[in-house]
mmCIF file with all atom_site columns, C-alpha atoms in Angstrom:
data_model
loop_
_atom_site.group_PDB
_atom_site.id
_atom_site.type_symbol
_atom_site.label_atom_id
_atom_site.label_alt_id
_atom_site.label_comp_id
_atom_site.label_asym_id
_atom_site.label_entity_id
_atom_site.label_seq_id
_atom_site.pdbx_PDB_ins_code
_atom_site.Cartn_x
_atom_site.Cartn_y
_atom_site.Cartn_z
_atom_site.occupancy
_atom_site.B_iso_or_equiv
_atom_site.pdbx_formal_charge
_atom_site.auth_seq_id
_atom_site.auth_comp_id
_atom_site.auth_asym_id
_atom_site.auth_atom_id
_atom_site.pdbx_PDB_model_num
ATOM 1   C CA . UNK Z 1 1   ? 107.533 79.597  103.476 1.00 0.00 ? 1400 UNK Z CA 1
ATOM 2   C CA . UNK Z 1 2   ? 109.049 80.232  106.917 1.00 0.00 ? 1401 UNK Z CA 1
ATOM 3   C CA . UNK Z 1 3   ? 107.588 83.366  108.527 1.00 0.00 ? 1402 UNK Z CA 1
ATOM 4   C CA . UNK Z 1 4   ? 109.784 85.056  111.113 1.00 0.00 ? 1403 UNK Z CA 1
ATOM 5   C CA . UNK Z 1 5   ? 109.958 88.372  112.924 1.00 0.00 ? 1404 UNK Z CA 1
ATOM 6   C CA . UNK Z 1 6   ? 112.938 90.526  113.745 1.00 0.00 ? 1405 UNK Z CA 1
ATOM 7   C CA . UNK Z 1 7   ? 113.219 93.880  115.456 1.00 0.00 ? 1406 UNK Z CA 1
ATOM 8   C CA . UNK Z 1 8   ? 113.227 96.882  113.162 1.00 0.00 ? 1407 UNK Z CA 1
ATOM 9   C CA . UNK Z 1 9   ? 116.562 98.621  112.621 1.00 0.00 ? 1408 UNK Z CA 1
ATOM 10  C CA . UNK Z 1 10  ? 117.461 101.971 111.066 1.00 0.00 ? 1409 UNK Z CA 1
ATOM 11  C CA . UNK Z 1 11  ? 118.298 100.246 107.762 1.00 0.00 ? 1410 UNK Z CA 1
ATOM 12  C CA . UNK Z 1 12  ? 114.621 99.198  107.461 1.00 0.00 ? 1411 UNK Z CA 1
ATOM 13  C CA . UNK Z 1 13  ? 113.391 102.773 107.039 1.00 0.00 ? 1412 UNK Z CA 1
ATOM 14  C CA . UNK Z 1 14  ? 113.169 102.720 103.217 1.00 0.00 ? 1413 UNK Z CA 1
ATOM 15  C CA . UNK Z 1 15  ? 111.348 99.361  103.266 1.00 0.00 ? 1414 UNK Z CA 1
ATOM 16  C CA . UNK Z 1 16  ? 108.970 100.577 105.990 1.00 0.00 ? 1415 UNK Z CA 1
ATOM 17  C CA . UNK Z 1 17  ? 108.289 103.747 103.991 1.00 0.00 ? 1416 UNK Z CA 1
ATOM 18  C CA . UNK Z 1 18  ? 107.479 101.752 100.838 1.00 0.00 ? 1417 UNK Z CA 1
ATOM 19  C CA . UNK Z 1 19  ? 105.267 99.454  102.904 1.00 0.00 ? 1418 UNK Z CA 1
ATOM 20  C CA . UNK Z 1 20  ? 103.443 102.452 104.368 1.00 0.00 ? 1419 UNK Z CA 1
ATOM 21  C CA . UNK Z 1 21  ? 103.083 104.013 100.908 1.00 0.00 ? 1420 UNK Z CA 1
ATOM 22  C CA . UNK Z 1 22  ? 101.492 100.779 99.656  1.00 0.00 ? 1421 UNK Z CA 1
ATOM 23  C CA . UNK Z 1 23  ? 98.685  101.267 102.181 1.00 0.00 ? 1422 UNK Z CA 1
ATOM 24  C CA . UNK Z 1 24  ? 97.906  104.695 100.726 1.00 0.00 ? 1423 UNK Z CA 1
ATOM 25  C CA . UNK Z 1 25  ? 98.214  103.835 97.011  1.00 0.00 ? 1424 UNK Z CA 1
ATOM 26  C CA . UNK Z 1 26  ? 94.476  103.905 96.232  1.00 0.00 ? 1425 UNK Z CA 1
ATOM 27  C CA . UNK Z 1 27  ? 94.073  107.196 98.035  1.00 0.00 ? 1426 UNK Z CA 1
ATOM 28  C CA . UNK Z 1 28  ? 97.095  108.737 96.284  1.00 0.00 ? 1427 UNK Z CA 1
ATOM 29  C CA . UNK Z 1 29  ? 95.723  107.715 92.891  1.00 0.00 ? 1428 UNK Z CA 1
ATOM 30  C CA . UNK Z 1 30  ? 92.811  110.100 93.499  1.00 0.00 ? 1429 UNK Z CA 1
ATOM 31  C CA . UNK Z 1 31  ? 94.816  113.253 94.206  1.00 0.00 ? 1430 UNK Z CA 1
ATOM 32  C CA . UNK Z 1 32  ? 96.010  115.506 91.373  1.00 0.00 ? 1431 UNK Z CA 1
ATOM 33  C CA . UNK Z 1 33  ? 99.624  115.601 92.565  1.00 0.00 ? 1432 UNK Z CA 1
ATOM 34  C CA . UNK Z 1 34  ? 102.798 114.744 90.728  1.00 0.00 ? 1433 UNK Z CA 1
ATOM 35  C CA . UNK Z 1 35  ? 105.129 112.006 92.016  1.00 0.00 ? 1434 UNK Z CA 1
ATOM 36  C CA . UNK Z 1 36  ? 107.293 114.469 93.944  1.00 0.00 ? 1435 UNK Z CA 1
ATOM 37  C CA . UNK Z 1 37  ? 104.268 115.920 95.768  1.00 0.00 ? 1436 UNK Z CA 1
ATOM 38  C CA . UNK Z 1 38  ? 102.929 112.458 96.573  1.00 0.00 ? 1437 UNK Z CA 1
ATOM 39  C CA . UNK Z 1 39  ? 106.282 111.355 97.947  1.00 0.00 ? 1438 UNK Z CA 1
ATOM 40  C CA . UNK Z 1 40  ? 106.622 114.510 100.076 1.00 0.00 ? 1439 UNK Z CA 1
ATOM 41  C CA . UNK Z 1 41  ? 103.131 113.986 101.520 1.00 0.00 ? 1440 UNK Z CA 1
ATOM 42  C CA . UNK Z 1 42  ? 103.691 110.283 102.185 1.00 0.00 ? 1441 UNK Z CA 1
ATOM 43  C CA . UNK Z 1 43  ? 107.092 110.961 103.769 1.00 0.00 ? 1442 UNK Z CA 1
ATOM 44  C CA . UNK Z 1 44  ? 105.519 113.475 106.137 1.00 0.00 ? 1443 UNK Z CA 1
ATOM 45  C CA . UNK Z 1 45  ? 102.669 111.096 107.025 1.00 0.00 ? 1444 UNK Z CA 1
ATOM 46  C CA . UNK Z 1 46  ? 104.980 108.113 107.480 1.00 0.00 ? 1445 UNK Z CA 1
ATOM 47  C CA . UNK Z 1 47  ? 107.286 110.112 109.763 1.00 0.00 ? 1446 UNK Z CA 1
ATOM 48  C CA . UNK Z 1 48  ? 104.354 111.369 111.837 1.00 0.00 ? 1447 UNK Z CA 1
ATOM 49  C CA . UNK Z 1 49  ? 102.926 107.869 112.242 1.00 0.00 ? 1448 UNK Z CA 1
ATOM 50  C CA . UNK Z 1 50  ? 106.287 106.329 113.094 1.00 0.00 ? 1449 UNK Z CA 1
ATOM 51  C CA . UNK Z 1 51  ? 107.047 109.060 115.649 1.00 0.00 ? 1450 UNK Z CA 1
ATOM 52  C CA . UNK Z 1 52  ? 103.613 108.641 117.213 1.00 0.00 ? 1451 UNK Z CA 1
ATOM 53  C CA . UNK Z 1 53  ? 103.998 104.873 117.587 1.00 0.00 ? 1452 UNK Z CA 1
ATOM 54  C CA . UNK Z 1 54  ? 107.508 105.048 119.003 1.00 0.00 ? 1453 UNK Z CA 1
ATOM 55  C CA . UNK Z 1 55  ? 106.802 107.913 121.420 1.00 0.00 ? 1454 UNK Z CA 1
ATOM 56  C CA . UNK Z 1 56  ? 103.337 106.869 122.614 1.00 0.00 ? 1455 UNK Z CA 1
ATOM 57  C CA . UNK Z 1 57  ? 104.103 103.123 122.753 1.00 0.00 ? 1456 UNK Z CA 1
ATOM 58  C CA . UNK Z 1 58  ? 107.815 103.071 123.562 1.00 0.00 ? 1457 UNK Z CA 1
ATOM 59  C CA . UNK Z 1 59  ? 107.514 99.650  125.247 1.00 0.00 ? 1458 UNK Z CA 1
ATOM 60  C CA . UNK Z 1 60  ? 106.019 98.016  122.151 1.00 0.00 ? 1459 UNK Z CA 1
ATOM 61  C CA . UNK Z 1 61  ? 107.744 95.478  119.950 1.00 0.00 ? 1460 UNK Z CA 1
ATOM 62  C CA . UNK Z 1 62  ? 108.392 96.883  116.468 1.00 0.00 ? 1461 UNK Z CA 1
ATOM 63  C CA . UNK Z 1 63  ? 109.065 93.981  114.103 1.00 0.00 ? 1462 UNK Z CA 1
ATOM 64  C CA . UNK Z 1 64  ? 109.665 93.418  110.424 1.00 0.00 ? 1463 UNK Z CA 1
ATOM 65  C CA . UNK Z 1 65  ? 107.844 90.371  109.057 1.00 0.00 ? 1464 UNK Z CA 1
ATOM 66  C CA . UNK Z 1 66  ? 110.155 88.145  107.024 1.00 0.00 ? 1465 UNK Z CA 1
ATOM 67  C CA . UNK Z 1 67  ? 109.124 85.449  104.586 1.00 0.00 ? 1466 UNK Z CA 1
ATOM 68  C CA . UNK Z 1 68  ? 112.029 83.299  103.475 1.00 0.00 ? 1467 UNK Z CA 1
ATOM 69  C CA . UNK Z 1 69  ? 114.278 85.965  105.059 1.00 0.00 ? 1468 UNK Z CA 1
ATOM 70  C CA . UNK Z 1 70  ? 112.844 88.745  102.851 1.00 0.00 ? 1469 UNK Z CA 1
ATOM 71  C CA . UNK Z 1 71  ? 110.888 91.661  104.379 1.00 0.00 ? 1470 UNK Z CA 1
ATOM 72  C CA . UNK Z 1 72  ? 107.177 91.490  103.551 1.00 0.00 ? 1471 UNK Z CA 1
ATOM 73  C CA . UNK Z 1 73  ? 105.563 93.517  106.327 1.00 0.00 ? 1472 UNK Z CA 1
ATOM 74  C CA . UNK Z 1 74  ? 105.549 94.973  109.800 1.00 0.00 ? 1473 UNK Z CA 1
ATOM 75  C CA . UNK Z 1 75  ? 103.987 93.825  113.059 1.00 0.00 ? 1474 UNK Z CA 1
ATOM 76  C CA . UNK Z 1 76  ? 103.884 96.271  115.973 1.00 0.00 ? 1475 UNK Z CA 1
ATOM 77  C CA . UNK Z 1 77  ? 102.578 94.883  119.258 1.00 0.00 ? 1476 UNK Z CA 1
ATOM 78  C CA . UNK Z 1 78  ? 102.320 96.319  122.773 1.00 0.00 ? 1477 UNK Z CA 1
ATOM 79  C CA . UNK Z 1 79  ? 102.247 93.707  125.509 1.00 0.00 ? 1478 UNK Z CA 1
ATOM 80  C CA . UNK Z 1 80  ? 100.753 95.574  128.449 1.00 0.00 ? 1479 UNK Z CA 1
ATOM 81  C CA . UNK Z 1 81  ? 99.900  94.236  131.906 1.00 0.00 ? 1480 UNK Z CA 1
ATOM 82  C CA . UNK Z 1 82  ? 96.171  94.155  131.095 1.00 0.00 ? 1481 UNK Z CA 1
ATOM 83  C CA . UNK Z 1 83  ? 96.063  93.543  127.345 1.00 0.00 ? 1482 UNK Z CA 1
ATOM 84  C CA . UNK Z 1 84  ? 97.934  92.815  124.157 1.00 0.00 ? 1483 UNK Z CA 1
ATOM 85  C CA . UNK Z 1 85  ? 97.459  95.703  121.738 1.00 0.00 ? 1484 UNK Z CA 1
ATOM 86  C CA . UNK Z 1 86  ? 98.187  95.283  118.040 1.00 0.00 ? 1485 UNK Z CA 1
ATOM 87  C CA . UNK Z 1 87  ? 99.350  98.702  116.934 1.00 0.00 ? 1486 UNK Z CA 1
ATOM 88  C CA . UNK Z 1 88  ? 99.873  97.732  113.322 1.00 0.00 ? 1487 UNK Z CA 1
ATOM 89  C CA . UNK Z 1 89  ? 100.038 94.738  111.056 1.00 0.00 ? 1488 UNK Z CA 1
ATOM 90  C CA . UNK Z 1 90  ? 100.761 95.567  107.422 1.00 0.00 ? 1489 UNK Z CA 1
ATOM 91  C CA . UNK Z 1 91  ? 101.824 93.208  104.660 1.00 0.00 ? 1490 UNK Z CA 1
ATOM 92  C CA . UNK Z 1 92  ? 102.991 94.114  101.158 1.00 0.00 ? 1491 UNK Z CA 1
ATOM 93  C CA . UNK Z 1 93  ? 100.181 93.768  98.590  1.00 0.00 ? 1492 UNK Z CA 1
ATOM 94  C CA . UNK Z 1 94  ? 102.031 91.011  96.692  1.00 0.00 ? 1493 UNK Z CA 1
ATOM 95  C CA . UNK Z 1 95  ? 102.292 88.937  99.887  1.00 0.00 ? 1494 UNK Z CA 1
ATOM 96  C CA . UNK Z 1 96  ? 98.741  89.385  101.156 1.00 0.00 ? 1495 UNK Z CA 1
ATOM 97  C CA . UNK Z 1 97  ? 96.198  86.541  101.210 1.00 0.00 ? 1496 UNK Z CA 1
ATOM 98  C CA . UNK Z 1 98  ? 98.961  83.962  101.684 1.00 0.00 ? 1497 UNK Z CA 1
ATOM 99  C CA . UNK Z 1 99  ? 98.283  83.137  105.327 1.00 0.00 ? 1498 UNK Z CA 1
ATOM 100 C CA . UNK Z 1 100 ? 101.028 85.347  106.768 1.00 0.00 ? 1499 UNK Z CA 1
ATOM 101 C CA . UNK Z 1 101 ? 98.690  87.544  108.804 1.00 0.00 ? 1500 UNK Z CA 1
ATOM 102 C CA . UNK Z 1 102 ? 96.629  84.576  109.949 1.00 0.00 ? 1501 UNK Z CA 1
ATOM 103 C CA . UNK Z 1 103 ? 99.752  82.725  111.107 1.00 0.00 ? 1502 UNK Z CA 1
ATOM 104 C CA . UNK Z 1 104 ? 101.116 85.691  113.058 1.00 0.00 ? 1503 UNK Z CA 1
ATOM 105 C CA . UNK Z 1 105 ? 97.762  86.530  114.610 1.00 0.00 ? 1504 UNK Z CA 1
ATOM 106 C CA . UNK Z 1 106 ? 97.137  82.897  115.551 1.00 0.00 ? 1505 UNK Z CA 1
ATOM 107 C CA . UNK Z 1 107 ? 100.465 82.802  117.414 1.00 0.00 ? 1506 UNK Z CA 1
ATOM 108 C CA . UNK Z 1 108 ? 99.553  86.034  119.184 1.00 0.00 ? 1507 UNK Z CA 1
ATOM 109 C CA . UNK Z 1 109 ? 96.140  84.662  120.173 1.00 0.00 ? 1508 UNK Z CA 1
ATOM 110 C CA . UNK Z 1 110 ? 97.804  81.583  121.653 1.00 0.00 ? 1509 UNK Z CA 1
ATOM 111 C CA . UNK Z 1 111 ? 100.062 83.876  123.672 1.00 0.00 ? 1510 UNK Z CA 1
ATOM 112 C CA . UNK Z 1 112 ? 97.003  85.872  124.787 1.00 0.00 ? 1511 UNK Z CA 1
ATOM 113 C CA . UNK Z 1 113 ? 95.173  82.731  125.838 1.00 0.00 ? 1512 UNK Z CA 1
ATOM 114 C CA . UNK Z 1 114 ? 98.162  81.542  127.868 1.00 0.00 ? 1513 UNK Z CA 1
ATOM 115 C CA . UNK Z 1 115 ? 98.618  84.956  129.511 1.00 0.00 ? 1514 UNK Z CA 1
ATOM 116 C CA . UNK Z 1 116 ? 94.838  85.383  129.977 1.00 0.00 ? 1515 UNK Z CA 1
ATOM 117 C CA . UNK Z 1 117 ? 94.810  88.778  128.259 1.00 0.00 ? 1516 UNK Z CA 1
ATOM 118 C CA . UNK Z 1 118 ? 92.475  90.213  125.631 1.00 0.00 ? 1517 UNK Z CA 1
ATOM 119 C CA . UNK Z 1 119 ? 93.900  91.308  122.279 1.00 0.00 ? 1518 UNK Z CA 1
ATOM 120 C CA . UNK Z 1 120 ? 92.743  94.650  120.882 1.00 0.00 ? 1519 UNK Z CA 1
ATOM 121 C CA . UNK Z 1 121 ? 93.294  96.522  117.634 1.00 0.00 ? 1520 UNK Z CA 1
ATOM 122 C CA . UNK Z 1 122 ? 91.878  99.609  115.939 1.00 0.00 ? 1521 UNK Z CA 1
ATOM 123 C CA . UNK Z 1 123 ? 90.906  98.847  112.335 1.00 0.00 ? 1522 UNK Z CA 1
ATOM 124 C CA . UNK Z 1 124 ? 89.531  101.275 109.771 1.00 0.00 ? 1523 UNK Z CA 1
ATOM 125 C CA . UNK Z 1 125 ? 85.876  100.442 109.131 1.00 0.00 ? 1524 UNK Z CA 1
ATOM 126 C CA . UNK Z 1 126 ? 86.525  100.073 105.388 1.00 0.00 ? 1525 UNK Z CA 1
ATOM 127 C CA . UNK Z 1 127 ? 89.695  97.975  105.737 1.00 0.00 ? 1526 UNK Z CA 1
ATOM 128 C CA . UNK Z 1 128 ? 89.323  94.489  104.211 1.00 0.00 ? 1527 UNK Z CA 1
ATOM 129 C CA . UNK Z 1 129 ? 91.268  93.043  107.153 1.00 0.00 ? 1528 UNK Z CA 1
ATOM 130 C CA . UNK Z 1 130 ? 88.150  93.489  109.313 1.00 0.00 ? 1529 UNK Z CA 1
ATOM 131 C CA . UNK Z 1 131 ? 86.973  90.180  107.814 1.00 0.00 ? 1530 UNK Z CA 1
ATOM 132 C CA . UNK Z 1 132 ? 90.226  88.459  108.851 1.00 0.00 ? 1531 UNK Z CA 1
ATOM 133 C CA . UNK Z 1 133 ? 89.877  89.670  112.420 1.00 0.00 ? 1532 UNK Z CA 1
ATOM 134 C CA . UNK Z 1 134 ? 86.225  88.577  112.549 1.00 0.00 ? 1533 UNK Z CA 1
ATOM 135 C CA . UNK Z 1 135 ? 87.173  85.155  111.192 1.00 0.00 ? 1534 UNK Z CA 1
ATOM 136 C CA . UNK Z 1 136 ? 89.704  84.814  114.009 1.00 0.00 ? 1535 UNK Z CA 1
ATOM 137 C CA . UNK Z 1 137 ? 87.041  85.639  116.605 1.00 0.00 ? 1536 UNK Z CA 1
ATOM 138 C CA . UNK Z 1 138 ? 87.550  89.366  117.137 1.00 0.00 ? 1537 UNK Z CA 1
ATOM 139 C CA . UNK Z 1 139 ? 84.434  91.385  117.927 1.00 0.00 ? 1538 UNK Z CA 1
ATOM 140 C CA . UNK Z 1 140 ? 83.878  95.079  117.318 1.00 0.00 ? 1539 UNK Z CA 1
ATOM 141 C CA . UNK Z 1 141 ? 83.403  96.605  120.770 1.00 0.00 ? 1540 UNK Z CA 1
ATOM 142 C CA . UNK Z 1 142 ? 83.375  100.297 119.794 1.00 0.00 ? 1541 UNK Z CA 1
ATOM 143 C CA . UNK Z 1 143 ? 83.254  102.516 116.735 1.00 0.00 ? 1542 UNK Z CA 1
ATOM 144 C CA . UNK Z 1 144 ? 85.485  105.557 116.936 1.00 0.00 ? 1543 UNK Z CA 1
ATOM 145 C CA . UNK Z 1 145 ? 85.178  107.780 113.890 1.00 0.00 ? 1544 UNK Z CA 1
ATOM 146 C CA . UNK Z 1 146 ? 86.352  105.703 110.937 1.00 0.00 ? 1545 UNK Z CA 1
ATOM 147 C CA . UNK Z 1 147 ? 87.747  102.949 113.169 1.00 0.00 ? 1546 UNK Z CA 1
ATOM 148 C CA . UNK Z 1 148 ? 86.438  99.896  114.928 1.00 0.00 ? 1547 UNK Z CA 1
ATOM 149 C CA . UNK Z 1 149 ? 88.011  98.931  118.207 1.00 0.00 ? 1548 UNK Z CA 1
ATOM 150 C CA . UNK Z 1 150 ? 88.100  95.169  117.864 1.00 0.00 ? 1549 UNK Z CA 1
ATOM 151 C CA . UNK Z 1 151 ? 88.784  92.747  120.684 1.00 0.00 ? 1550 UNK Z CA 1
ATOM 152 C CA . UNK Z 1 152 ? 89.540  89.053  120.981 1.00 0.00 ? 1551 UNK Z CA 1
ATOM 153 C CA . UNK Z 1 153 ? 89.063  87.154  124.211 1.00 0.00 ? 1552 UNK Z CA 1
ATOM 154 C CA . UNK Z 1 154 ? 89.515  83.497  124.861 1.00 0.00 ? 1553 UNK Z CA 1
ATOM 155 C CA . UNK Z 1 155 ? 86.030  82.050  125.400 1.00 0.00 ? 1554 UNK Z CA 1
ATOM 156 C CA . UNK Z 1 156 ? 86.831  81.047  128.963 1.00 0.00 ? 1555 UNK Z CA 1
ATOM 157 C CA . UNK Z 1 157 ? 88.083  84.578  129.700 1.00 0.00 ? 1556 UNK Z CA 1
ATOM 158 C CA . UNK Z 1 158 ? 85.042  86.166  128.032 1.00 0.00 ? 1557 UNK Z CA 1
ATOM 159 C CA . UNK Z 1 159 ? 82.640  84.118  130.158 1.00 0.00 ? 1558 UNK Z CA 1
ATOM 160 C CA . UNK Z 1 160 ? 84.588  84.943  133.325 1.00 0.00 ? 1559 UNK Z CA 1
ATOM 161 C CA . UNK Z 1 161 ? 84.405  88.652  132.437 1.00 0.00 ? 1560 UNK Z CA 1
ATOM 162 C CA . UNK Z 1 162 ? 80.646  88.444  131.890 1.00 0.00 ? 1561 UNK Z CA 1
ATOM 163 C CA . UNK Z 1 163 ? 80.161  86.854  135.318 1.00 0.00 ? 1562 UNK Z CA 1
ATOM 164 C CA . UNK Z 1 164 ? 82.123  89.652  137.004 1.00 0.00 ? 1563 UNK Z CA 1
ATOM 165 C CA . UNK Z 1 165 ? 79.993  92.417  135.490 1.00 0.00 ? 1564 UNK Z CA 1
#
């Protein structure tokens, strides 16, 4: 099960839309819209999110997650001078709970440790992935509306930060 990343390309748009739609499936099941209305709403929301990410975080890496060379998710990461910010990590429902997210995040945490940077991500408070981030050592450092701002620091870096305060 080789997991690899590659930069997104224009031809990924339909996959990325379906991936995005999979994250809203439970919510869409509750609205009294027909399929055409759901698709129009999701298309608008997907486009708004994608535009926001690419305009606000133009220096970020926008990657498709591949498992055995097949697309199974997306991993958007901003490597800033002071932090590594995970903008998004989404995996298709059929590929979740198979260690893909853990493997990618573990690699990113190794990079963060080597570069001596914290890793931060906003996660919806009700998102099951909160447990994954906690298991990997992320701590909730702020609650902003329906989101936690979660942060990971290497223990050595965390202690050094505490001493400076």
